[in-house]
Amino acid sequence: MRKLRSTAVTAAGAAAALVLLTACGGETKDGGDAEKAGATRAAAPAGGGTAQAAGVRPVTAGKLSIWASGPLGPVVTDSAGFTLYRFDSDTASPPKSACEGDCAKAWPPVLAADARAADGMNAALLGKVTRADGTQQLTLKGWPLYRFAKDTLPRQTNGQGVGGTWFAAAPDGSKAKAGAAAGSGTGTGTGTGGAAGALPPLSVRKDAGLGPIVRDGKGRTLYRFTKDTDWPMKSNCTGPCLDTWRPAKMLDKAAIAQATGIDPKLIIEYKRPDGTRQLTVDCWPLYWFTGDRTPGETKGQGVGGTWFAVRADGALAK
């Protein structure tokens, strides 16, 4: 999320502008890559997450549950419904956590103290390991368990596949279909429910040539136009341009909650001059290309040197 601009706002417009400034007023990028002076982004810590405020503590588990997630199969969640993960750099025999410091801020360890097995789970698979700071972390078949800071709502799997080392935990302690999906910009997003194979309203998939890119609920690649601006938010695709590049429709609150691999705080509405509510990611208007005939196609990539697929953080995929 972008930093709030220091530019003064008039008293009359301050209240109305605050939300947009916070979301979209960090900087205007040159093609999504170069940042203006004074705007900063937090460095990504080990493990592929974004560092939280200092002092993030381990989280409690309570009675675990087994969620039939669809694309990933059965996934273990805590009592609040948040997905639990395992880390390939850890060891299960003997149990040992390799996630410390900034890594543990992005991936809070799950405490063993109040953990209870889910209905239908083999309780003998649960255990604990003592971390370097003395806390007792919950293990499943020897694997230390974690939550992911970017899972902001229950039944999200934004941590799946991050860095190629983080995976949701299946009830037997194995990886939950490790190659099926990935979140947080490293592969295909997973849904928050529904039939297997159904796509979330907005997710990330791993394209063979472009890497992780955003797609809509129909599997269509979404694009950015380099002639648009993120602050102020403005689309410069008008008139005949719209015959080829259709504005992606803004999601409602329920659909935003189901978006995977993308920080929901970056999903913001842009109201076009004709009243159309267009979807943006990090304040960049998004479009789908009429030349893409089947889901997953990227024929719009590089068209005119101005159209590019988009990353989960709104950056250009090029």
Coordinates of C-alpha atoms in Angstrom, one line a residue:
M1 CA 0.0 0.0 0.0
R2 CA 1.3 3.4 -0.9
K3 CA 2.4 6.0 1.6
L4 CA 0.2 9.1 2.2
R5 CA 1.3 12.1 0.3
S6 CA 2.6 15.1 2.3
T7 CA 0.9 17.5 -0.2
A8 CA -1.5 19.8 1.7
V9 CA -5.2 19.1 1.2
T10 CA -7.8 21.9 1.6
A11 CA -9.9 21.8 4.7
A12 CA -13.1 21.4 2.7
G13 CA -11.8 18.4 0.8
A14 CA -9.7 16.8 3.5
A15 CA -12.3 14.3 4.8
A16 CA -13.4 13.2 1.3
A17 CA -9.9 13.0 0.0
L18 CA -8.3 11.1 2.9
V19 CA -9.3 7.6 1.7
L20 CA -8.1 8.2 -1.9
L21 CA -4.9 9.9 -0.8
T22 CA -4.1 7.0 1.5
A23 CA -4.8 4.4 -1.2
C24 CA -3.6 6.1 -4.3
G25 CA -1.6 9.2 -3.4
G26 CA 1.9 7.7 -2.8
E27 CA 3.4 8.5 -6.1
T28 CA 2.8 8.4 -9.9
K29 CA 4.9 5.8 -11.5
D30 CA 6.6 6.0 -14.8
G31 CA 5.1 2.8 -16.4
G32 CA 4.6 1.4 -12.9
D33 CA 8.3 1.0 -12.1
A34 CA 10.0 4.2 -11.2
E35 CA 8.9 5.8 -7.9
K36 CA 8.7 9.5 -7.2
A37 CA 11.0 11.0 -4.6
G38 CA 9.7 10.7 -1.0
A39 CA 7.7 7.6 -1.6
T40 CA 9.0 4.4 0.0
R41 CA 8.0 0.7 0.1
A42 CA 8.7 -1.8 2.9
A43 CA 11.4 -4.3 2.0
A44 CA 10.2 -7.9 1.7
P45 CA 11.6 -10.1 4.5
A46 CA 12.8 -13.6 4.2
G47 CA 10.0 -16.0 3.3
G48 CA 8.3 -13.8 0.7
G49 CA 6.0 -11.8 2.9
T50 CA 5.7 -8.1 3.8
A51 CA 7.0 -7.1 7.3
Q52 CA 4.4 -6.1 9.8
A53 CA 4.9 -3.6 12.6
A54 CA 7.6 -4.5 15.1
G55 CA 6.5 -6.8 17.9
V56 CA 4.2 -9.1 16.0
R57 CA 3.4 -12.0 18.2
P58 CA 2.6 -15.7 17.6
V59 CA -1.1 -16.4 17.1
T60 CA -3.3 -18.9 19.0
A61 CA -5.0 -21.8 17.3
G62 CA -7.9 -23.0 19.4
K63 CA -9.8 -25.9 17.9
L64 CA -8.6 -26.6 14.3
S65 CA -10.9 -27.2 11.4
I66 CA -10.6 -28.9 8.0
W67 CA -11.7 -26.7 5.1
A68 CA -12.6 -28.3 1.8
S69 CA -11.0 -25.5 -0.2
G70 CA -11.7 -26.8 -3.7
P71 CA -8.6 -26.2 -5.8
L72 CA -6.2 -27.2 -2.9
G73 CA -8.3 -29.9 -1.4
P74 CA -8.7 -30.2 2.4
V75 CA -6.8 -27.5 4.2
V76 CA -6.2 -27.0 8.0
T77 CA -7.4 -23.8 9.5
D78 CA -7.4 -22.4 13.0
S79 CA -10.5 -21.7 15.1
A80 CA -11.0 -18.4 13.3
G81 CA -10.9 -20.0 9.9
F82 CA -7.5 -18.8 8.8
T83 CA -5.3 -21.1 6.7
L84 CA -2.3 -22.7 8.4
Y85 CA 0.9 -23.1 6.5
R86 CA 4.2 -25.1 6.6
F87 CA 7.6 -24.0 5.4
D88 CA 9.9 -26.1 3.3
S89 CA 13.0 -24.7 5.1
D90 CA 11.8 -26.1 8.4
T91 CA 12.4 -29.7 9.4
A92 CA 9.8 -32.2 10.7
S93 CA 12.2 -34.8 12.1
P94 CA 13.3 -33.4 14.4
P95 CA 10.8 -30.5 14.4
K96 CA 12.6 -27.2 13.9
S97 CA 11.6 -23.8 12.7
A98 CA 13.8 -21.8 10.4
C99 CA 11.5 -18.8 10.3
E100 CA 12.8 -16.1 12.6
G101 CA 13.0 -12.3 12.7
D102 CA 11.3 -10.6 9.8
C103 CA 10.1 -13.9 8.5
A104 CA 8.1 -14.5 11.7
K105 CA 6.5 -11.1 11.2
A106 CA 5.1 -12.1 7.8
W107 CA 4.5 -15.7 9.0
P108 CA 3.3 -15.6 12.6
P109 CA 4.0 -18.9 14.4
V110 CA 0.9 -20.7 15.7
L111 CA 1.1 -21.4 19.4
A112 CA 0.6 -24.9 20.7
A113 CA -0.9 -24.1 24.1
D114 CA -4.6 -24.1 23.3
A115 CA -4.6 -26.1 20.1
R116 CA -7.0 -29.0 19.6
A117 CA -7.4 -31.4 16.7
A118 CA -10.1 -30.8 14.2
D119 CA -13.0 -33.3 13.9
G120 CA -11.8 -36.1 11.7
M121 CA -8.1 -35.3 12.3
N122 CA -5.7 -37.7 13.9
A123 CA -4.9 -35.9 17.2
A124 CA -1.6 -37.9 17.5
L125 CA -0.2 -35.9 14.6
L126 CA -0.3 -32.7 16.6
G127 CA 2.8 -31.7 18.6
K128 CA 5.0 -28.8 19.6
V129 CA 8.5 -27.4 19.1
T130 CA 10.3 -24.9 21.2
R131 CA 11.4 -21.9 19.2
A132 CA 14.5 -19.9 19.7
D133 CA 12.6 -17.3 21.8
G134 CA 11.2 -20.1 24.1
T135 CA 7.7 -20.1 22.8
Q136 CA 6.0 -23.4 22.0
Q137 CA 4.9 -23.6 18.4
L138 CA 2.3 -26.0 17.1
T139 CA 3.4 -28.8 14.8
L140 CA 1.5 -31.1 12.5
K141 CA 3.3 -34.4 11.8
G142 CA 6.4 -32.6 13.0
W143 CA 6.0 -29.6 10.7
P144 CA 5.8 -26.2 12.5
L145 CA 2.6 -24.3 11.6
Y146 CA 2.1 -20.6 10.7
R147 CA -0.5 -18.1 9.6
F148 CA 0.3 -15.6 6.8
A149 CA 0.0 -11.9 7.4
K150 CA -1.5 -11.2 4.0
D151 CA -4.4 -13.5 4.7
T152 CA -6.7 -10.8 6.0
L153 CA -9.9 -12.8 6.0
P154 CA -10.7 -16.4 6.9
R155 CA -10.4 -19.0 4.1
Q156 CA -7.9 -17.1 2.1
T157 CA -4.8 -18.9 0.7
N158 CA -2.6 -15.9 -0.3
G159 CA 0.4 -17.7 1.1
Q160 CA 0.1 -20.8 -1.0
G161 CA 3.3 -21.3 -3.0
V162 CA 5.0 -18.1 -1.9
G163 CA 8.7 -18.3 -2.7
G164 CA 8.2 -21.9 -3.7
T165 CA 8.6 -22.8 -0.1
W166 CA 5.3 -22.0 1.7
F167 CA 2.3 -24.2 1.4
A168 CA -1.1 -24.7 3.1
A169 CA -1.1 -27.7 5.4
A170 CA -3.3 -30.7 4.6
P171 CA -4.8 -32.6 7.6
D172 CA -2.1 -35.3 7.4
G173 CA 0.7 -32.7 7.6
S174 CA 1.5 -32.9 3.9
K175 CA 1.4 -29.9 1.5
A176 CA -2.1 -29.1 0.2
K177 CA -1.7 -29.9 -3.5
A178 CA 1.6 -28.0 -3.6
G179 CA 1.6 -27.5 -7.4
A180 CA -2.0 -26.6 -7.8
A181 CA -2.0 -23.0 -6.8
A182 CA 0.1 -20.1 -5.4
G183 CA -0.7 -16.8 -3.9
S184 CA 0.9 -13.4 -3.2
G185 CA 2.1 -13.0 -6.7
T186 CA 3.8 -16.3 -7.3
G187 CA 1.1 -18.3 -9.2
T188 CA -2.5 -19.2 -9.6
G189 CA -4.7 -17.9 -6.7
T190 CA -7.1 -20.2 -4.9
G191 CA -10.7 -19.5 -4.1
T192 CA -12.4 -19.1 -0.8
G193 CA -14.9 -21.8 -1.4
G194 CA -17.2 -23.1 -4.1
A195 CA -16.8 -26.0 -6.6
A196 CA -13.4 -27.3 -7.5
G197 CA -12.1 -25.6 -10.6
A198 CA -14.1 -22.4 -10.2
L199 CA -12.0 -19.2 -10.3
P200 CA -12.1 -16.5 -7.7
P201 CA -13.4 -13.1 -9.0
L202 CA -9.8 -11.9 -9.1
S203 CA -6.6 -13.9 -8.7
V204 CA -3.0 -14.4 -9.8
R205 CA -1.8 -17.1 -12.2
K206 CA 1.7 -18.0 -13.2
D207 CA 2.2 -17.4 -16.9
A208 CA 5.0 -19.4 -18.6
G209 CA 6.4 -16.3 -20.3
L210 CA 5.3 -13.4 -18.1
G211 CA 5.4 -14.9 -14.6
P212 CA 2.7 -14.0 -12.0
I213 CA -0.1 -11.9 -13.6
V214 CA -3.6 -10.9 -12.6
R215 CA -6.7 -12.5 -14.2
D216 CA -10.5 -12.0 -13.7
G217 CA -13.1 -14.5 -12.7
K218 CA -13.5 -15.7 -16.3
G219 CA -9.8 -16.4 -16.6
R220 CA -9.1 -13.4 -18.8
T221 CA -5.7 -11.6 -18.5
L222 CA -6.1 -8.1 -17.2
Y223 CA -3.9 -5.3 -18.6
R224 CA -2.7 -1.7 -17.8
F225 CA -2.4 1.2 -20.2
T226 CA 0.8 3.2 -19.7
K227 CA -1.0 6.4 -20.8
D228 CA -3.3 6.1 -17.7
T229 CA -2.3 7.7 -14.4
D230 CA -2.7 6.4 -10.9
W231 CA -2.8 9.8 -9.2
P232 CA -5.1 11.3 -9.9
M233 CA -6.7 8.1 -11.1
K234 CA -7.5 8.6 -14.8
S235 CA -8.2 6.4 -17.8
N236 CA -7.0 7.7 -21.1
C237 CA -8.6 4.8 -23.0
T238 CA -11.7 6.4 -24.5
G239 CA -13.7 6.4 -27.7
P240 CA -12.5 3.7 -30.2
C241 CA -10.0 2.5 -27.7
L242 CA -12.8 1.0 -25.7
D243 CA -13.9 -1.2 -28.6
T244 CA -10.7 -3.2 -28.1
W245 CA -9.9 -2.7 -24.4
R246 CA -12.9 -3.2 -22.2
P247 CA -12.7 -1.8 -18.6
A248 CA -12.7 -4.5 -16.0
K249 CA -15.8 -4.2 -13.8
M250 CA -15.4 -3.2 -10.2
L251 CA -16.0 -6.0 -7.7
D252 CA -18.5 -5.8 -4.8
K253 CA -17.4 -6.3 -1.2
A254 CA -18.1 -10.0 -1.2
A255 CA -16.1 -10.6 -4.4
I256 CA -13.2 -8.5 -3.1
A257 CA -13.2 -10.8 0.0
Q258 CA -12.8 -13.7 -2.4
A259 CA -9.9 -12.2 -4.4
T260 CA -6.7 -14.3 -3.9
G261 CA -3.1 -13.4 -4.3
I262 CA -3.9 -9.7 -4.2
D263 CA -4.1 -7.4 -1.2
P264 CA -7.8 -6.4 -1.0
K265 CA -6.7 -2.9 0.2
L266 CA -5.3 -2.4 -3.3
I267 CA -8.6 -3.1 -5.0
I268 CA -10.2 0.3 -5.5
E269 CA -13.0 1.7 -7.7
Y270 CA -12.4 4.2 -10.5
K271 CA -15.6 5.9 -11.7
R272 CA -15.3 6.6 -15.4
P273 CA -16.8 9.8 -16.9
D274 CA -19.7 7.7 -18.3
G275 CA -20.5 6.4 -14.8
T276 CA -18.9 2.9 -15.3
R277 CA -17.3 1.5 -12.2
Q278 CA -13.9 0.3 -13.3
L279 CA -11.6 -2.0 -11.3
T280 CA -8.2 -0.8 -10.3
V281 CA -5.2 -2.4 -8.6
D282 CA -3.1 0.1 -6.6
C283 CA -5.1 2.8 -8.4
W284 CA -4.2 1.7 -11.9
P285 CA -7.3 1.1 -14.1
L286 CA -7.5 -2.5 -15.5
Y287 CA -8.9 -3.8 -18.8
W288 CA -9.4 -7.0 -20.6
F289 CA -8.4 -7.4 -24.3
T290 CA -11.0 -8.4 -26.9
G291 CA -8.2 -10.1 -28.9
D292 CA -7.8 -12.7 -26.1
R293 CA -10.2 -15.4 -27.3
T294 CA -9.7 -18.0 -24.6
P295 CA -8.8 -17.8 -20.9
G296 CA -5.1 -17.4 -20.2
E297 CA -4.2 -15.8 -23.5
T298 CA -1.9 -12.8 -23.4
K299 CA -2.2 -11.4 -27.0
G300 CA -2.6 -7.9 -25.6
Q301 CA 0.9 -8.0 -24.0
G302 CA 3.1 -5.2 -25.5
V303 CA 0.5 -4.0 -28.0
G304 CA 1.5 -0.5 -29.2
G305 CA 4.2 -0.5 -26.6
T306 CA 1.6 0.8 -24.1
W307 CA -0.4 -2.3 -23.0
F308 CA 0.9 -4.8 -20.5
A309 CA -0.3 -7.5 -18.2
V310 CA -0.3 -6.5 -14.5
R311 CA 1.3 -7.9 -11.3
A312 CA -0.6 -8.3 -8.0
D313 CA 0.8 -5.0 -6.7
G314 CA -0.2 -3.1 -9.9
A315 CA 3.2 -3.1 -11.5
L316 CA 3.6 -3.8 -15.2
A317 CA 4.5 -7.4 -16.2
K318 CA 7.4 -6.9 -18.5

